[in-house]
Amino acid sequence: MPDSRGAIFVSVLIAAMVALAIIFPQTRDQTGPIVTELRTAGGADSFTDQQKDEIRDTIRAYLNANPTVIVEAIEALQNRQQQHSRGQPSSDALSTNMDRLVNSSGDPSIGNPNATVTVVEFFDYQCPYCKRMAEDLAALKQEDPDLRIVFKEFPVLGTESTLATRAALAAARQGKYQEFHLGIMGLRDAPSERAIFRLADRLGLDEERLRRDMNSPEIENNIQANYRLAQEIGIRGTPAFIVGNQLIPGAMSPEAIRELIARQRDGS
C-alpha cells in the first residue's frame, strides 16, 4: 500500500474512533491508547495539506457510500453498553411505571389484548438488531395465543428513524400498524420519505391522512413520553425488552424470549 493510502487508512480508523469517543465519552479511556498507537504508527501528525484533503475526501466518500456503517457502529456500542448494564434498573422503577409501559393508549400492540403475559419492546427502525428480531416477534405472536406485544417507538438514530416512527404511528390510525412496521423493518436502506410513502401506497393507506396524522401533536406527545419513560427506567439503546418486572437490554433469540415468557407465567 503506498504511503499516502496507508496514511489515509490509518486516519480513517482514527477519525472513526474519535467520532465514536465524542458520541460515547464514557469510552474515552479505552480509545485513547489505541488512537495514540495509530497516530505513532501512521505518522498522523506529519500529514501534508494534500494528504489531509485526501483523508477528508476518502472519509466523506466512504460514509456517503456506506451510511449504515455509522448506525451499525453506534448500535454495536449501545448493545455492548446495555449488556454491561444488565440487571441494574431496580424492580421498583419498573413497577412504578408498569401502567405506562403496558397500558399507554398511544402505543400499538399485537396479540391477545387479555393475555396473561405482555412483552414490551423499545426499538428504532434503523437498529440492525431490532430489524433482525421483528419477524421473530411476529412469529411469537402467531404461535402463542396468550401473548401480547407492546411496541414502544423509540427513535434514537436520527431523522429517518423519527420520520419512520411518525409514519408507523400514523399507519396505526388506519389499522395497518403491523404491516407497516414489518415493511419498514424490512428495508435495506434508511427509511427515506420516498420509501415510506411507497410502502404506504402498497398497503393501501390514505396518503393525505397519513401525512396529516404524522404531524399531529398526539404522535409527537407519544414519542416524547417514550423518551421520558426510557430515561426513567434506564434504557440507553435499542432494542430493550420488559417482561414482567425484568428489563432485558439488547437483542435476544426467540428461544430466550420464550424462556422469559414461560418463567413469567410460572411466576419465577
Short mmCIF file of C-alpha atoms in Angstrom, two decimals:
data_model
loop_
_atom_site.label_atom_id
_atom_site.label_comp_id
_atom_site.label_asym_id
_atom_site.label_seq_id
_atom_site.Cartn_x
_atom_site.Cartn_y
_atom_site.Cartn_z
CA MET A 1 0.00 0.00 0.00
CA PRO A 2 1.51 3.40 -0.98
CA ASP A 3 2.42 5.70 1.90
CA SER A 4 -0.39 8.19 1.18
CA ARG A 5 -3.05 5.47 1.06
CA GLY A 6 -1.64 3.83 4.18
CA ALA A 7 -1.83 7.14 5.99
CA ILE A 8 -5.38 7.63 4.78
CA PHE A 9 -6.39 4.18 6.03
CA VAL A 10 -4.89 4.81 9.45
CA SER A 11 -6.56 8.20 9.64
CA VAL A 12 -9.95 6.78 8.73
CA LEU A 13 -9.63 4.47 11.70
CA ILE A 14 -8.54 7.36 13.90
CA ALA A 15 -11.43 9.52 12.72
CA ALA A 16 -13.93 6.74 13.35
CA MET A 17 -12.68 6.14 16.88
CA VAL A 18 -12.51 9.82 17.69
CA ALA A 19 -16.05 10.32 16.39
CA LEU A 20 -17.33 7.44 18.50
CA ALA A 21 -15.44 8.78 21.51
CA ILE A 22 -17.29 12.07 21.07
CA ILE A 23 -20.63 10.30 20.79
CA PHE A 24 -19.84 7.98 23.70
CA PRO A 25 -17.48 9.89 26.00
CA GLN A 26 -17.52 7.10 28.57
CA THR A 27 -15.36 5.01 26.19
CA ARG A 28 -12.63 7.67 26.06
CA ASP A 29 -10.25 5.77 28.32
CA GLN A 30 -10.46 2.68 26.17
CA THR A 31 -9.98 4.56 22.89
CA GLY A 32 -7.15 6.86 23.86
CA PRO A 33 -4.23 4.37 23.86
CA ILE A 34 -5.35 2.87 20.56
CA VAL A 35 -5.53 6.28 18.92
CA THR A 36 -2.09 7.13 20.26
CA GLU A 37 -0.59 3.95 18.80
CA LEU A 38 -2.18 4.52 15.41
CA ARG A 39 -1.02 8.10 15.28
CA THR A 40 2.51 6.96 16.03
CA ALA A 41 2.36 4.12 13.51
CA GLY A 42 0.89 6.21 10.72
CA GLY A 43 2.68 9.46 11.35
CA ALA A 44 -0.65 11.30 11.52
CA ASP A 45 0.98 14.42 12.91
CA SER A 46 3.14 14.81 9.79
CA PHE A 47 0.38 14.79 7.14
CA THR A 48 0.72 17.34 4.36
CA ASP A 49 -2.20 19.55 3.38
CA GLN A 50 -2.74 17.38 0.31
CA GLN A 51 -2.86 14.22 2.40
CA LYS A 52 -5.33 15.83 4.80
CA ASP A 53 -7.56 16.73 1.85
CA GLU A 54 -7.33 13.14 0.60
CA ILE A 55 -8.25 11.87 4.06
CA ARG A 56 -11.30 14.09 4.27
CA ASP A 57 -12.41 13.13 0.75
CA THR A 58 -11.92 9.42 1.46
CA ILE A 59 -13.91 9.53 4.70
CA ARG A 60 -16.69 11.56 3.10
CA ALA A 61 -16.91 9.25 0.07
CA TYR A 62 -16.90 6.11 2.20
CA LEU A 63 -19.62 7.36 4.56
CA ASN A 64 -21.74 8.59 1.65
CA ALA A 65 -21.47 5.17 0.03
CA ASN A 66 -21.99 3.28 3.30
CA PRO A 67 -24.21 5.43 5.57
CA THR A 68 -25.35 2.42 7.60
CA VAL A 69 -21.81 1.94 8.95
CA ILE A 70 -22.30 4.77 11.44
CA VAL A 71 -25.67 3.45 12.58
CA GLU A 72 -24.32 -0.08 12.97
CA ALA A 73 -21.26 1.11 14.90
CA ILE A 74 -23.39 3.17 17.26
CA GLU A 75 -25.83 0.31 17.72
CA ALA A 76 -22.99 -2.13 18.47
CA LEU A 77 -21.69 0.15 21.19
CA GLN A 78 -25.19 0.71 22.58
CA ASN A 79 -25.77 -3.01 22.66
CA ARG A 80 -22.48 -3.60 24.44
CA GLN A 81 -23.25 -0.87 26.97
CA GLN A 82 -26.66 -2.38 27.63
CA GLN A 83 -25.13 -5.80 28.16
CA HIS A 84 -22.83 -4.28 30.80
CA SER A 85 -25.78 -2.56 32.48
CA ARG A 86 -27.93 -5.72 32.51
CA GLY A 87 -29.83 -6.03 35.77
CA GLN A 88 -29.03 -2.54 37.04
CA PRO A 89 -32.51 -0.94 36.82
CA SER A 90 -34.43 -1.54 40.03
CA SER A 91 -37.66 -3.52 40.02
CA ASP A 92 -39.22 -0.55 41.82
CA ALA A 93 -38.62 1.67 38.77
CA LEU A 94 -40.37 -0.85 36.54
CA SER A 95 -43.23 -1.43 38.99
CA THR A 96 -43.82 2.29 39.36
CA ASN A 97 -44.03 2.73 35.59
CA MET A 98 -45.74 -0.54 34.69
CA ASP A 99 -49.03 1.07 33.71
CA ARG A 100 -47.22 3.44 31.34
CA LEU A 101 -45.30 0.50 29.90
CA VAL A 102 -48.23 -1.79 29.13
CA ASN A 103 -51.35 0.38 29.00
CA SER A 104 -50.45 3.59 27.16
CA SER A 105 -53.19 4.29 24.64
CA GLY A 106 -50.69 5.73 22.14
CA ASP A 107 -48.60 2.55 21.85
CA PRO A 108 -49.54 -0.03 19.20
CA SER A 109 -49.75 -3.66 20.27
CA ILE A 110 -50.36 -7.03 18.69
CA GLY A 111 -51.64 -10.30 20.06
CA ASN A 112 -54.22 -11.11 22.69
CA PRO A 113 -55.38 -7.93 24.48
CA ASN A 114 -56.28 -10.08 27.51
CA ALA A 115 -53.04 -12.08 27.56
CA THR A 116 -51.51 -13.13 30.86
CA VAL A 117 -48.04 -12.12 29.60
CA THR A 118 -47.07 -8.86 27.91
CA VAL A 119 -43.74 -8.22 26.23
CA VAL A 120 -42.78 -4.56 25.77
CA GLU A 121 -40.16 -3.61 23.18
CA PHE A 122 -38.35 -0.28 22.84
CA PHE A 123 -36.94 -0.13 19.32
CA ASP A 124 -35.64 2.01 16.47
CA TYR A 125 -36.34 1.38 12.78
CA GLN A 126 -32.66 1.73 11.85
CA CYS A 127 -31.40 -0.54 14.60
CA PRO A 128 -29.96 -3.67 12.91
CA TYR A 129 -30.71 -5.81 15.97
CA CYS A 130 -34.33 -4.61 16.00
CA LYS A 131 -34.63 -5.45 12.30
CA ARG A 132 -33.40 -8.98 12.90
CA MET A 133 -35.93 -9.52 15.70
CA ALA A 134 -39.00 -8.04 14.01
CA GLU A 135 -40.06 -11.24 12.23
CA ASP A 136 -39.23 -13.31 15.33
CA LEU A 137 -41.62 -11.24 17.44
CA ALA A 138 -44.36 -11.51 14.83
CA ALA A 139 -43.87 -15.29 14.76
CA LEU A 140 -44.04 -15.49 18.56
CA LYS A 141 -47.37 -13.68 18.48
CA GLN A 142 -48.68 -16.16 15.92
CA GLU A 143 -47.62 -19.24 17.88
CA ASP A 144 -48.69 -18.04 21.34
CA PRO A 145 -52.39 -17.16 21.72
CA ASP A 146 -51.78 -15.95 25.28
CA LEU A 147 -49.22 -13.28 24.42
CA ARG A 148 -49.40 -9.53 23.86
CA ILE A 149 -46.54 -7.44 22.46
CA VAL A 150 -46.44 -3.68 23.02
CA PHE A 151 -44.28 -1.59 20.68
CA LYS A 152 -42.62 1.44 22.23
CA GLU A 153 -41.48 3.60 19.34
CA PHE A 154 -38.08 4.95 20.42
CA PRO A 155 -36.36 6.77 17.52
CA VAL A 156 -32.81 7.45 18.67
CA LEU A 157 -30.79 7.02 15.48
CA GLY A 158 -31.54 10.16 13.51
CA THR A 159 -34.14 11.97 11.46
CA GLU A 160 -35.03 8.96 9.30
CA SER A 161 -35.87 6.99 12.44
CA THR A 162 -38.15 9.77 13.66
CA LEU A 163 -39.81 10.01 10.25
CA ALA A 164 -40.44 6.26 10.22
CA THR A 165 -41.85 6.37 13.75
CA ARG A 166 -44.27 9.16 12.88
CA ALA A 167 -45.40 7.25 9.79
CA ALA A 168 -45.84 3.97 11.68
CA LEU A 169 -47.93 5.59 14.41
CA ALA A 170 -49.97 7.33 11.73
CA ALA A 171 -50.45 4.00 9.92
CA ALA A 172 -51.78 2.56 13.19
CA ARG A 173 -54.65 5.05 12.95
CA GLN A 174 -55.62 3.36 9.69
CA GLY A 175 -55.40 -0.13 11.17
CA LYS A 176 -52.19 -1.05 9.36
CA TYR A 177 -49.54 -0.83 12.08
CA GLN A 178 -48.14 -4.36 11.98
CA GLU A 179 -47.92 -4.49 8.19
CA PHE A 180 -46.30 -1.07 8.06
CA HIS A 181 -43.95 -1.89 10.97
CA LEU A 182 -42.68 -5.06 9.29
CA GLY A 183 -42.39 -3.27 5.97
CA ILE A 184 -40.15 -0.56 7.40
CA MET A 185 -38.10 -3.12 9.31
CA GLY A 186 -37.58 -4.98 6.04
CA LEU A 187 -35.98 -2.01 4.25
CA ARG A 188 -32.29 -2.48 3.47
CA ASP A 189 -31.56 1.24 3.45
CA ALA A 190 -32.57 4.08 5.75
CA PRO A 191 -36.35 4.71 5.80
CA SER A 192 -36.47 7.70 3.48
CA GLU A 193 -39.67 9.63 2.84
CA ARG A 194 -39.87 8.12 -0.63
CA ALA A 195 -39.56 4.56 0.70
CA ILE A 196 -42.12 5.24 3.44
CA PHE A 197 -44.79 6.54 1.08
CA ARG A 198 -44.11 3.83 -1.46
CA LEU A 199 -44.84 1.32 1.30
CA ALA A 200 -47.93 3.26 2.35
CA ASP A 201 -49.23 3.11 -1.22
CA ARG A 202 -48.58 -0.63 -1.43
CA LEU A 203 -50.57 -1.16 1.78
CA GLY A 204 -53.45 0.93 0.51
CA LEU A 205 -53.10 3.70 3.09
CA ASP A 206 -54.66 7.13 2.60
CA GLU A 207 -51.53 9.22 1.95
CA GLU A 208 -53.15 12.57 2.66
CA ARG A 209 -54.43 11.36 6.01
CA LEU A 210 -51.10 9.69 6.77
CA ARG A 211 -49.19 12.93 6.22
CA ARG A 212 -51.66 14.85 8.34
CA ASP A 213 -51.52 12.36 11.20
CA MET A 214 -47.72 12.18 11.10
CA ASN A 215 -47.62 15.83 12.15
CA SER A 216 -50.28 15.55 14.83
CA PRO A 217 -49.45 16.73 18.37
CA GLU A 218 -50.69 13.40 19.76
CA ILE A 219 -47.99 11.46 17.92
CA GLU A 220 -45.33 13.94 18.99
CA ASN A 221 -46.50 13.65 22.60
CA ASN A 222 -46.34 9.86 22.37
CA ILE A 223 -42.73 9.95 21.15
CA GLN A 224 -41.69 12.37 23.88
CA ALA A 225 -43.44 10.26 26.52
CA ASN A 226 -41.44 7.22 25.39
CA TYR A 227 -38.19 9.18 25.66
CA ARG A 228 -39.04 10.20 29.23
CA LEU A 229 -40.11 6.70 30.20
CA ALA A 230 -36.93 5.16 28.77
CA GLN A 231 -34.84 7.57 30.80
CA GLU A 232 -36.75 6.85 33.98
CA ILE A 233 -36.30 3.09 33.76
CA GLY A 234 -32.72 3.19 32.49
CA ILE A 235 -32.98 2.26 28.80
CA ARG A 236 -29.96 3.52 26.87
CA GLY A 237 -30.37 1.96 23.45
CA THR A 238 -32.32 -0.44 21.30
CA PRO A 239 -33.68 -2.99 21.43
CA ALA A 240 -34.76 -3.25 25.05
CA PHE A 241 -37.47 -5.53 26.41
CA ILE A 242 -39.59 -5.59 29.52
CA VAL A 243 -41.16 -8.87 30.55
CA GLY A 244 -42.92 -8.68 33.88
CA ASN A 245 -40.65 -6.89 36.32
CA GLN A 246 -37.50 -7.54 34.33
CA LEU A 247 -35.68 -5.27 31.89
CA ILE A 248 -33.62 -7.09 29.28
CA PRO A 249 -31.33 -4.80 27.29
CA GLY A 250 -30.08 -5.93 23.90
CA ALA A 251 -31.17 -8.46 21.31
CA MET A 252 -32.40 -11.92 22.26
CA SER A 253 -33.01 -15.17 20.45
CA PRO A 254 -36.58 -16.43 20.06
CA GLU A 255 -35.69 -19.23 22.47
CA ALA A 256 -34.57 -16.74 25.12
CA ILE A 257 -37.80 -14.78 24.78
CA ARG A 258 -39.85 -17.97 25.05
CA GLU A 259 -38.00 -18.87 28.21
CA LEU A 260 -38.69 -15.45 29.76
CA ILE A 261 -42.37 -15.73 28.85
CA ALA A 262 -42.58 -19.22 30.39
CA ARG A 263 -40.88 -18.03 33.59
CA GLN A 264 -43.30 -15.11 33.79
CA ARG A 265 -46.25 -17.49 33.52
CA ASP A 266 -44.76 -19.73 36.21
CA GLY A 267 -44.23 -16.73 38.45
CA SER A 268 -40.49 -17.36 38.73
#
